GROMACS .gro file of C-alpha atoms in nm:
model
  397
    1MET     CA    1   0.000   0.000   0.000
    2ASP     CA    2   0.121   0.351  -0.081
    3ASN     CA    3   0.238   0.574   0.203
    4LEU     CA    4   0.005   0.856   0.300
    5ILE     CA    5   0.040   1.234   0.320
    6ILE     CA    6  -0.168   1.387   0.600
    7LYS     CA    7  -0.225   1.761   0.570
    8PRO     CA    8  -0.440   1.981   0.799
    9GLY     CA    9  -0.626   2.281   0.659
   10TYR     CA   10  -0.392   2.533   0.815
   11VAL     CA   11  -0.108   2.396   0.597
   12THR     CA   12  -0.313   2.423   0.278
   13LEU     CA   13  -0.440   2.771   0.366
   14PHE     CA   14  -0.104   2.921   0.462
   15GLN     CA   15   0.048   3.196   0.249
   16CYS     CA   16   0.338   3.414   0.359
   17ILE     CA   17   0.218   3.774   0.396
   18GLY     CA   18   0.571   3.911   0.344
   19PRO     CA   19   0.608   4.278   0.438
   20GLU     CA   20   0.276   4.272   0.626
   21CYS     CA   21   0.410   4.022   0.881
   22GLU     CA   22   0.433   4.168   1.231
   23ASP     CA   23   0.729   3.946   1.326
   24SER     CA   24   0.917   3.863   1.006
   25CYS     CA   25   1.139   3.555   0.994
   26CYS     CA   26   1.388   3.771   0.797
   27ASN     CA   27   1.474   3.940   1.128
   28ASP     CA   28   1.681   3.802   1.417
   29TRP     CA   29   1.670   3.437   1.309
   30ARG     CA   30   1.977   3.226   1.244
   31ILE     CA   31   1.957   3.170   0.867
   32SER     CA   32   2.184   2.895   0.741
   33PHE     CA   33   2.276   2.822   0.378
   34ASP     CA   34   2.372   2.487   0.237
   35LYS     CA   35   2.692   2.473   0.031
   36LYS     CA   36   2.520   2.468  -0.309
   37SER     CA   37   2.288   2.762  -0.233
   38TYR     CA   38   2.578   2.958  -0.085
   39LYS     CA   39   2.800   2.905  -0.392
   40ASN     CA   40   2.519   2.998  -0.630
   41THR     CA   41   2.439   3.314  -0.436
   42ILE     CA   42   2.791   3.452  -0.417
   43LYS     CA   43   2.835   3.392  -0.793
   44HIS     CA   44   2.500   3.540  -0.900
   45PRO     CA   45   2.559   3.868  -1.089
   46LEU     CA   46   2.269   4.047  -0.919
   47LEU     CA   47   2.350   3.921  -0.570
   48ALA     CA   48   2.729   3.899  -0.559
   49THR     CA   49   2.787   4.252  -0.426
   50THR     CA   50   2.563   4.202  -0.125
   51ALA     CA   51   2.685   3.846  -0.080
   52LYS     CA   52   3.046   3.959  -0.026
   53THR     CA   53   2.959   4.079   0.325
   54ALA     CA   54   2.633   3.889   0.384
   55PHE     CA   55   2.777   3.553   0.488
   56ILE     CA   56   2.979   3.396   0.765
   57GLU     CA   57   3.129   3.067   0.648
   58THR     CA   58   3.081   2.792   0.907
   59LYS     CA   59   3.144   2.482   0.693
   60LYS     CA   60   2.984   2.256   0.953
   61SER     CA   61   2.847   2.031   0.680
   62ALA     CA   62   2.728   2.049   0.320
   63ASN     CA   63   2.380   2.128   0.453
   64ASP     CA   64   2.510   2.391   0.698
   65TRP     CA   65   2.784   2.573   0.509
   66ALA     CA   66   2.732   2.941   0.593
   67ASP     CA   67   2.518   3.170   0.810
   68ILE     CA   68   2.369   3.504   0.717
   69ARG     CA   69   2.540   3.799   0.888
   70LEU     CA   70   2.245   4.010   1.005
   71ASN     CA   71   2.285   4.388   0.989
   72GLU     CA   72   2.288   4.621   1.290
   73GLN     CA   73   1.909   4.615   1.299
   74GLY     CA   74   1.906   4.235   1.303
   75VAL     CA   75   1.772   4.215   0.946
   76CYS     CA   76   1.894   3.986   0.668
   77PRO     CA   77   2.100   4.199   0.423
   78PHE     CA   78   1.912   4.048   0.128
   79VAL     CA   79   1.585   4.212   0.243
   80ASN     CA   80   1.514   4.505   0.011
   81GLU     CA   81   1.335   4.838   0.068
   82GLN     CA   82   0.999   4.673   0.001
   83LYS     CA   83   1.078   4.427   0.284
   84LEU     CA   84   1.098   4.144   0.032
   85CYS     CA   85   1.380   3.897  -0.033
   86ASP     CA   86   1.622   3.990  -0.312
   87VAL     CA   87   1.743   3.631  -0.344
   88HIS     CA   88   1.388   3.524  -0.421
   89ALA     CA   89   1.317   3.825  -0.642
   90LYS     CA   90   1.637   3.813  -0.849
   91ALA     CA   91   1.726   3.446  -0.857
   92GLY     CA   92   1.399   3.265  -0.792
   93VAL     CA   93   1.273   3.034  -0.521
   94GLN     CA   94   1.518   2.760  -0.623
   95ALA     CA   95   1.807   2.985  -0.513
   96LEU     CA   96   1.685   3.016  -0.154
   97SER     CA   97   1.853   2.827   0.127
   98HIS     CA   98   1.671   2.526   0.267
   99THR     CA   99   1.581   2.731   0.577
  100CYS     CA  100   1.415   3.005   0.373
  101LYS     CA  101   1.248   2.765   0.131
  102THR     CA  102   1.080   2.563   0.400
  103TYR     CA  103   1.002   2.781   0.705
  104PRO     CA  104   0.744   2.767   0.859
  105ARG     CA  105   0.675   2.430   0.697
  106ILE     CA  106   0.777   2.107   0.865
  107HIS     CA  107   0.686   1.742   0.830
  108LYS     CA  108   0.737   1.420   1.019
  109VAL     CA  109   0.743   1.071   0.876
  110ILE     CA  110   0.585   0.829   1.120
  111GLY     CA  111   0.524   0.469   1.024
  112GLY     CA  112   0.601   0.560   0.663
  113ASN     CA  113   0.333   0.831   0.649
  114LYS     CA  114   0.416   1.199   0.605
  115HIS     CA  115   0.246   1.436   0.851
  116GLU     CA  116   0.272   1.797   0.730
  117SER     CA  117   0.254   2.091   0.968
  118LEU     CA  118   0.364   2.451   1.027
  119TYR     CA  119   0.551   2.620   1.311
  120LEU     CA  120   0.334   2.833   1.540
  121SER     CA  121   0.632   3.070   1.579
  122CYS     CA  122   0.505   3.237   1.259
  123PRO     CA  123   0.230   3.494   1.335
  124GLU     CA  124   0.029   3.405   1.025
  125VAL     CA  125   0.033   3.037   1.122
  126ALA     CA  126  -0.084   3.125   1.474
  127ARG     CA  127  -0.366   3.331   1.324
  128LEU     CA  128  -0.480   3.041   1.106
  129VAL     CA  129  -0.456   2.778   1.379
  130LEU     CA  130  -0.637   2.986   1.641
  131PHE     CA  131  -0.910   3.147   1.431
  132ASN     CA  132  -0.966   2.995   1.087
  133PRO     CA  133  -1.274   2.769   1.083
  134ASP     CA  134  -1.113   2.532   0.830
  135ALA     CA  135  -0.778   2.503   1.007
  136PHE     CA  136  -0.840   2.145   1.119
  137GLN     CA  137  -1.005   2.005   0.809
  138PHE     CA  138  -0.764   1.720   0.735
  139ASN     CA  139  -0.685   1.583   0.391
  140THR     CA  140  -0.523   1.242   0.346
  141ASN     CA  141  -0.378   1.143   0.009
  142ARG     CA  142  -0.163   0.861  -0.119
  143SER     CA  143   0.197   0.965  -0.175
  144GLY     CA  144   0.253   0.739  -0.474
  145THR     CA  145   0.551   0.577  -0.303
  146LYS     CA  146   0.585   0.255  -0.106
  147GLN     CA  147   0.886   0.316   0.111
  148SER     CA  148   0.947   0.046   0.367
  149SER     CA  149   0.968   0.171   0.724
  150SER     CA  150   0.913   0.050   1.075
  151PRO     CA  151   0.546   0.068   1.172
  152SER     CA  152   0.449   0.320   1.435
  153PRO     CA  153   0.398   0.145   1.773
  154LEU     CA  154   0.037   0.049   1.832
  155TRP     CA  155   0.040   0.204   2.181
  156LEU     CA  156   0.142   0.539   2.028
  157GLU     CA  157  -0.124   0.546   1.757
  158LYS     CA  158  -0.400   0.435   1.995
  159THR     CA  159  -0.302   0.698   2.251
  160HIS     CA  160  -0.267   0.969   1.987
  161GLU     CA  161  -0.614   0.901   1.848
  162SER     CA  162  -0.767   0.867   2.196
  163CYS     CA  163  -0.625   1.203   2.308
  164ILE     CA  164  -0.785   1.373   2.008
  165ASP     CA  165  -1.111   1.191   2.085
  166LEU     CA  166  -1.109   1.313   2.446
  167LEU     CA  167  -1.028   1.671   2.345
  168VAL     CA  168  -1.283   1.699   2.064
  169ASN     CA  169  -1.576   1.505   2.204
  170MET     CA  170  -1.572   1.578   2.576
  171LYS     CA  171  -1.772   1.860   2.728
  172GLY     CA  172  -1.653   2.060   3.025
  173GLY     CA  173  -1.369   2.271   2.890
  174TRP     CA  174  -1.005   2.231   2.795
  175GLN     CA  175  -0.880   2.193   3.152
  176GLN     CA  176  -1.100   1.888   3.211
  177ALA     CA  177  -0.996   1.749   2.873
  178LEU     CA  178  -0.631   1.780   2.980
  179LEU     CA  179  -0.713   1.604   3.306
  180ALA     CA  180  -0.866   1.314   3.111
  181ILE     CA  181  -0.568   1.305   2.873
  182GLY     CA  182  -0.331   1.292   3.169
  183LEU     CA  183  -0.518   0.998   3.319
  184LEU     CA  184  -0.497   0.821   2.983
  185ILE     CA  185  -0.124   0.893   2.954
  186LYS     CA  186  -0.053   0.714   3.283
  187VAL     CA  187  -0.203   0.397   3.134
  188CYS     CA  188  -0.022   0.464   2.805
  189ASP     CA  189   0.315   0.464   2.979
  190GLN     CA  190   0.239   0.133   3.148
  191VAL     CA  191   0.143  -0.018   2.812
  192ARG     CA  192   0.456   0.128   2.653
  193GLN     CA  193   0.667  -0.035   2.926
  194ASN     CA  194   0.481  -0.368   2.877
  195THR     CA  195   0.341  -0.373   3.229
  196LEU     CA  196  -0.017  -0.357   3.095
  197PRO     CA  197  -0.170  -0.515   2.780
  198ILE     CA  198  -0.260  -0.291   2.486
  199GLU     CA  199  -0.633  -0.356   2.547
  200GLU     CA  200  -0.615  -0.143   2.862
  201LEU     CA  201  -0.590   0.171   2.650
  202ASP     CA  202  -0.931   0.113   2.492
  203LYS     CA  203  -1.079   0.028   2.832
  204ARG     CA  204  -0.936   0.344   2.985
  205LEU     CA  205  -1.073   0.560   2.705
  206GLN     CA  206  -1.423   0.426   2.758
  207GLN     CA  207  -1.391   0.468   3.135
  208LEU     CA  208  -1.290   0.831   3.093
  209LYS     CA  209  -1.582   0.903   2.861
  210LEU     CA  210  -1.825   0.756   3.114
  211TYR     CA  211  -1.645   0.943   3.390
  212ALA     CA  212  -1.699   1.268   3.203
  213GLU     CA  213  -2.063   1.196   3.115
  214SER     CA  214  -2.148   1.121   3.477
  215GLY     CA  215  -1.998   1.449   3.598
  216ALA     CA  216  -1.733   1.270   3.804
  217LEU     CA  217  -1.448   1.419   3.600
  218ALA     CA  218  -1.578   1.773   3.655
  219GLU     CA  219  -1.613   1.697   4.025
  220GLN     CA  220  -1.253   1.572   4.043
  221TYR     CA  221  -1.130   1.883   3.864
  222GLU     CA  222  -1.320   2.115   4.098
  223LYS     CA  223  -1.174   1.939   4.403
  224LEU     CA  224  -0.816   2.002   4.291
  225PRO     CA  225  -0.661   2.277   4.506
  226TYR     CA  226  -0.541   2.618   4.399
  227THR     CA  227  -0.163   2.601   4.454
  228PRO     CA  228   0.008   2.942   4.416
  229PRO     CA  229   0.367   2.845   4.518
  230PRO     CA  230   0.437   2.596   4.234
  231GLN     CA  231   0.251   2.820   3.990
  232MET     CA  232   0.461   3.116   4.095
  233HIS     CA  233   0.792   2.927   4.071
  234ALA     CA  234   0.701   2.777   3.733
  235PHE     CA  235   0.602   3.111   3.583
  236ILE     CA  236   0.901   3.306   3.714
  237THR     CA  237   1.152   3.044   3.605
  238VAL     CA  238   1.011   2.977   3.260
  239HIS     CA  239   0.947   3.345   3.183
  240ASN     CA  240   1.298   3.443   3.289
  241GLU     CA  241   1.440   3.170   3.067
  242LEU     CA  242   1.221   3.291   2.781
  243CYS     CA  243   1.358   3.643   2.824
  244LYS     CA  244   1.717   3.514   2.816
  245SER     CA  245   1.664   3.284   2.518
  246HIS     CA  246   1.441   3.495   2.295
  247SER     CA  247   1.618   3.607   1.976
  248ARG     CA  248   1.393   3.913   1.956
  249GLY     CA  249   1.409   4.017   2.319
  250ALA     CA  250   1.493   4.378   2.231
  251ARG     CA  251   1.212   4.413   1.977
  252ALA     CA  252   0.900   4.611   2.057
  253ARG     CA  253   0.675   4.308   2.010
  254PHE     CA  254   0.852   4.112   2.282
  255THR     CA  255   0.901   4.408   2.517
  256THR     CA  256   0.527   4.480   2.492
  257LEU     CA  257   0.459   4.140   2.643
  258ASN     CA  258   0.741   4.157   2.897
  259GLU     CA  259   0.634   4.501   3.016
  260ALA     CA  260   0.276   4.379   3.058
  261VAL     CA  261   0.406   4.096   3.275
  262GLY     CA  262   0.607   4.351   3.475
  263VAL     CA  263   0.297   4.552   3.557
  264LEU     CA  264   0.152   4.254   3.747
  265CYS     CA  265   0.469   4.071   3.841
  266ASN     CA  266   0.762   4.277   3.964
  267GLU     CA  267   1.019   4.283   4.239
  268GLU     CA  268   0.792   4.480   4.471
  269ASN     CA  269   0.522   4.212   4.482
  270GLU     CA  270   0.772   3.929   4.442
  271TYR     CA  271   0.599   3.795   4.134
  272HIS     CA  272   0.284   3.690   4.321
  273ILE     CA  273   0.085   3.469   4.086
  274ASP     CA  274  -0.245   3.581   4.243
  275ALA     CA  275  -0.239   3.904   4.041
  276LEU     CA  276  -0.205   3.715   3.714
  277ASN     CA  277  -0.481   3.474   3.806
  278GLN     CA  278  -0.710   3.759   3.909
  279ALA     CA  279  -0.637   3.930   3.577
  280TRP     CA  280  -0.739   3.610   3.401
  281THR     CA  281  -1.070   3.595   3.584
  282GLU     CA  282  -1.153   3.966   3.559
  283HIS     CA  283  -1.011   4.061   3.219
  284ALA     CA  284  -0.884   3.776   3.001
  285ALA     CA  285  -1.163   3.520   3.046
  286PRO     CA  286  -1.441   3.772   2.967
  287ALA     CA  287  -1.244   3.897   2.665
  288LEU     CA  288  -1.213   3.540   2.536
  289ALA     CA  289  -1.583   3.463   2.573
  290GLY     CA  290  -1.619   3.490   2.196
  291HIS     CA  291  -1.326   3.255   2.142
  292SER     CA  292  -1.432   2.964   2.358
  293GLU     CA  293  -1.235   2.708   2.154
  294LEU     CA  294  -0.903   2.894   2.167
  295PHE     CA  295  -0.717   2.653   2.396
  296GLU     CA  296  -0.886   2.348   2.246
  297ARG     CA  297  -0.747   2.460   1.909
  298TYR     CA  298  -0.400   2.509   2.053
  299ILE     CA  299  -0.404   2.168   2.224
  300LEU     CA  300  -0.531   1.999   1.907
  301TYR     CA  301  -0.252   2.167   1.709
  302SER     CA  302   0.004   2.050   1.968
  303ILE     CA  303  -0.124   1.693   1.964
  304TYR     CA  304  -0.109   1.676   1.584
  305HIS     CA  305   0.211   1.881   1.533
  306ASN     CA  306   0.414   1.677   1.785
  307HIS     CA  307   0.231   1.351   1.719
  308PHE     CA  308   0.157   1.361   2.091
  309PRO     CA  309   0.244   1.186   2.316
  310LEU     CA  310   0.579   1.181   2.138
  311LEU     CA  311   0.839   1.455   2.172
  312ASP     CA  312   1.114   1.537   1.924
  313SER     CA  313   1.362   1.402   2.176
  314GLN     CA  314   1.159   1.079   2.207
  315GLN     CA  315   1.110   1.130   2.580
  316PRO     CA  316   0.843   0.928   2.760
  317SER     CA  317   0.475   1.010   2.713
  318TRP     CA  318   0.440   1.150   3.065
  319GLU     CA  319   0.698   1.418   2.991
  320ALA     CA  320   0.508   1.523   2.678
  321PHE     CA  321   0.194   1.567   2.888
  322ARG     CA  322   0.364   1.774   3.158
  323LEU     CA  323   0.514   2.006   2.899
  324LEU     CA  324   0.179   2.050   2.724
  325VAL     CA  325   0.015   2.154   3.051
  326LEU     CA  326   0.301   2.394   3.126
  327ASP     CA  327   0.262   2.545   2.777
  328CYS     CA  328  -0.107   2.613   2.841
  329PHE     CA  329  -0.028   2.762   3.181
  330MET     CA  330   0.236   3.000   3.044
  331ILE     CA  331   0.020   3.118   2.754
  332ARG     CA  332  -0.272   3.171   2.989
  333CYS     CA  333  -0.050   3.390   3.208
  334TYR     CA  334   0.060   3.595   2.907
  335LEU     CA  335  -0.299   3.645   2.794
  336SER     CA  336  -0.383   3.757   3.149
  337ALA     CA  337  -0.100   4.013   3.155
  338ILE     CA  338  -0.191   4.164   2.817
  339ALA     CA  339  -0.563   4.165   2.901
  340PHE     CA  340  -0.492   4.352   3.225
  341LYS     CA  341  -0.272   4.607   3.048
  342ASN     CA  342  -0.511   4.664   2.757
  343LYS     CA  343  -0.834   4.603   2.950
  344GLY     CA  344  -0.926   4.341   2.695
  345LEU     CA  345  -0.779   4.126   2.417
  346SER     CA  346  -0.780   4.188   2.043
  347GLU     CA  347  -0.716   3.914   1.790
  348SER     CA  348  -0.366   4.058   1.741
  349ASP     CA  349  -0.303   4.042   2.117
  350ILE     CA  350  -0.403   3.676   2.125
  351VAL     CA  351  -0.184   3.587   1.828
  352MET     CA  352   0.109   3.770   1.990
  353CYS     CA  353   0.082   3.579   2.319
  354PHE     CA  354   0.080   3.238   2.151
  355GLN     CA  355   0.337   3.319   1.882
  356ILE     CA  356   0.602   3.496   2.091
  357TYR     CA  357   0.617   3.204   2.332
  358GLN     CA  358   0.657   2.955   2.046
  359VAL     CA  359   0.958   3.138   1.898
  360VAL     CA  360   1.159   2.988   2.183
  361ARG     CA  361   0.946   2.685   2.269
  362GLN     CA  362   0.960   2.534   1.920
  363HIS     CA  363   1.318   2.621   1.829
  364LYS     CA  364   1.536   2.609   2.142
  365ILE     CA  365   1.601   2.260   2.275
  366GLU     CA  366   1.779   2.401   2.581
  367PHE     CA  367   1.464   2.594   2.671
  368VAL     CA  368   1.261   2.273   2.665
  369LYS     CA  369   1.520   2.105   2.888
  370SER     CA  370   1.493   2.393   3.135
  371MET     CA  371   1.113   2.354   3.134
  372SER     CA  372   1.150   1.988   3.231
  373ALA     CA  373   1.389   2.084   3.511
  374THR     CA  374   1.143   2.345   3.637
  375LEU     CA  375   0.865   2.089   3.650
  376GLN     CA  376   1.086   1.869   3.865
  377GLU     CA  377   1.170   2.160   4.096
  378CYS     CA  378   0.798   2.234   4.138
  379GLY     CA  379   0.717   1.875   4.228
  380ILE     CA  380   0.490   1.827   3.927
  381ASP     CA  381   0.510   1.448   3.942
  382SER     CA  382   0.145   1.343   3.910
  383VAL     CA  383  -0.158   1.423   3.696
  384PRO     CA  384  -0.333   1.621   3.976
  385ALA     CA  385  -0.015   1.821   4.044
  386ALA     CA  386   0.014   1.909   3.675
  387ILE     CA  387  -0.350   2.011   3.640
  388CYS     CA  388  -0.324   2.226   3.955
  389LEU     CA  389  -0.106   2.461   3.748
  390LEU     CA  390  -0.424   2.552   3.562
  391LYS     CA  391  -0.639   2.626   3.867
  392THR     CA  392  -0.734   2.976   3.972
  393GLN     CA  393  -0.943   3.096   4.263
  394ALA     CA  394  -1.243   3.142   4.038
  395LEU     CA  395  -1.403   2.935   3.764
  396ILE     CA  396  -1.214   2.972   3.433
  397LEU     CA  397  -1.302   2.898   3.074
   0.00000   0.00000   0.00000
């Protein structure tokens, strides 16, 4: 049988908006050129003059031969006055480096099938994922090839599909859906380690659906305590690391977010998390009333994009779950800070909060490692402890 290509609507719908982009990938990114693209660029008659000073030769490999030397403003020297790429304009798309040809596109091959996606670190991608009604209309086509590959583990595919089922079909909100997913993941890890048979995954899924229908899941969620100390430590640590790691930390877009955080969380109040949670209840949650599926969309994107519960580093399923919960917690805090500052949230504000975080989250492996370390420091070692990160003193969306 031919291998498949799976493509969500947000991939099909995406088009680069070029100079209209509020956080262009031509600024502040490390842009690497492969050897062939580098050689062609420095020899091109319309590009050679700029190319003389535009590159830093690294020669790490044929695929990573040279880096772009950004100018004093952090902009690629091949960006012209119209904020468009001269390499593309004068030499065509085939002359672009692999980085520039592909970003924000990415794909994973799992069990021989190609899963296409886009990075949420691009503002236009975030806009599509969070707001376009057709973003999650999936198309599956045959690739026309029959490449042999190891099949994807059955425990992974069952868990992946069950997590989507729980998110899409359960009522009660995204926090309760994450609670159910966490309870499923604990069984998944036992199946993965061969301490439980594969049939237990199907049984657990049905149990969780009944649990939700009876109201027992909502009751369990409501009984979880509000725990400010681990919330406070997690937010301070991860936000500080984000500030240190962000390639655009001096840009107005990032400082807008950081300054909003500073209004509620500063040295005087010792970063008390209560102010952020109150801002969520009083400002952010009401502003998001018209976007009730916002976090469900983000979680669905994360599950598909990462082929959850896998991680790029192939860490255990439990770690993927903890990181997903921490992601939701951090983004919720950023939405709260901006909502407090602006006394509401525009679509642009929402896109900014999700996208700025992902610039580091999706591209800095050391940042992800620091997140895992922070979770350990906070004692987030169980499903209830993880979900308590999402609790506030008042009912939330």
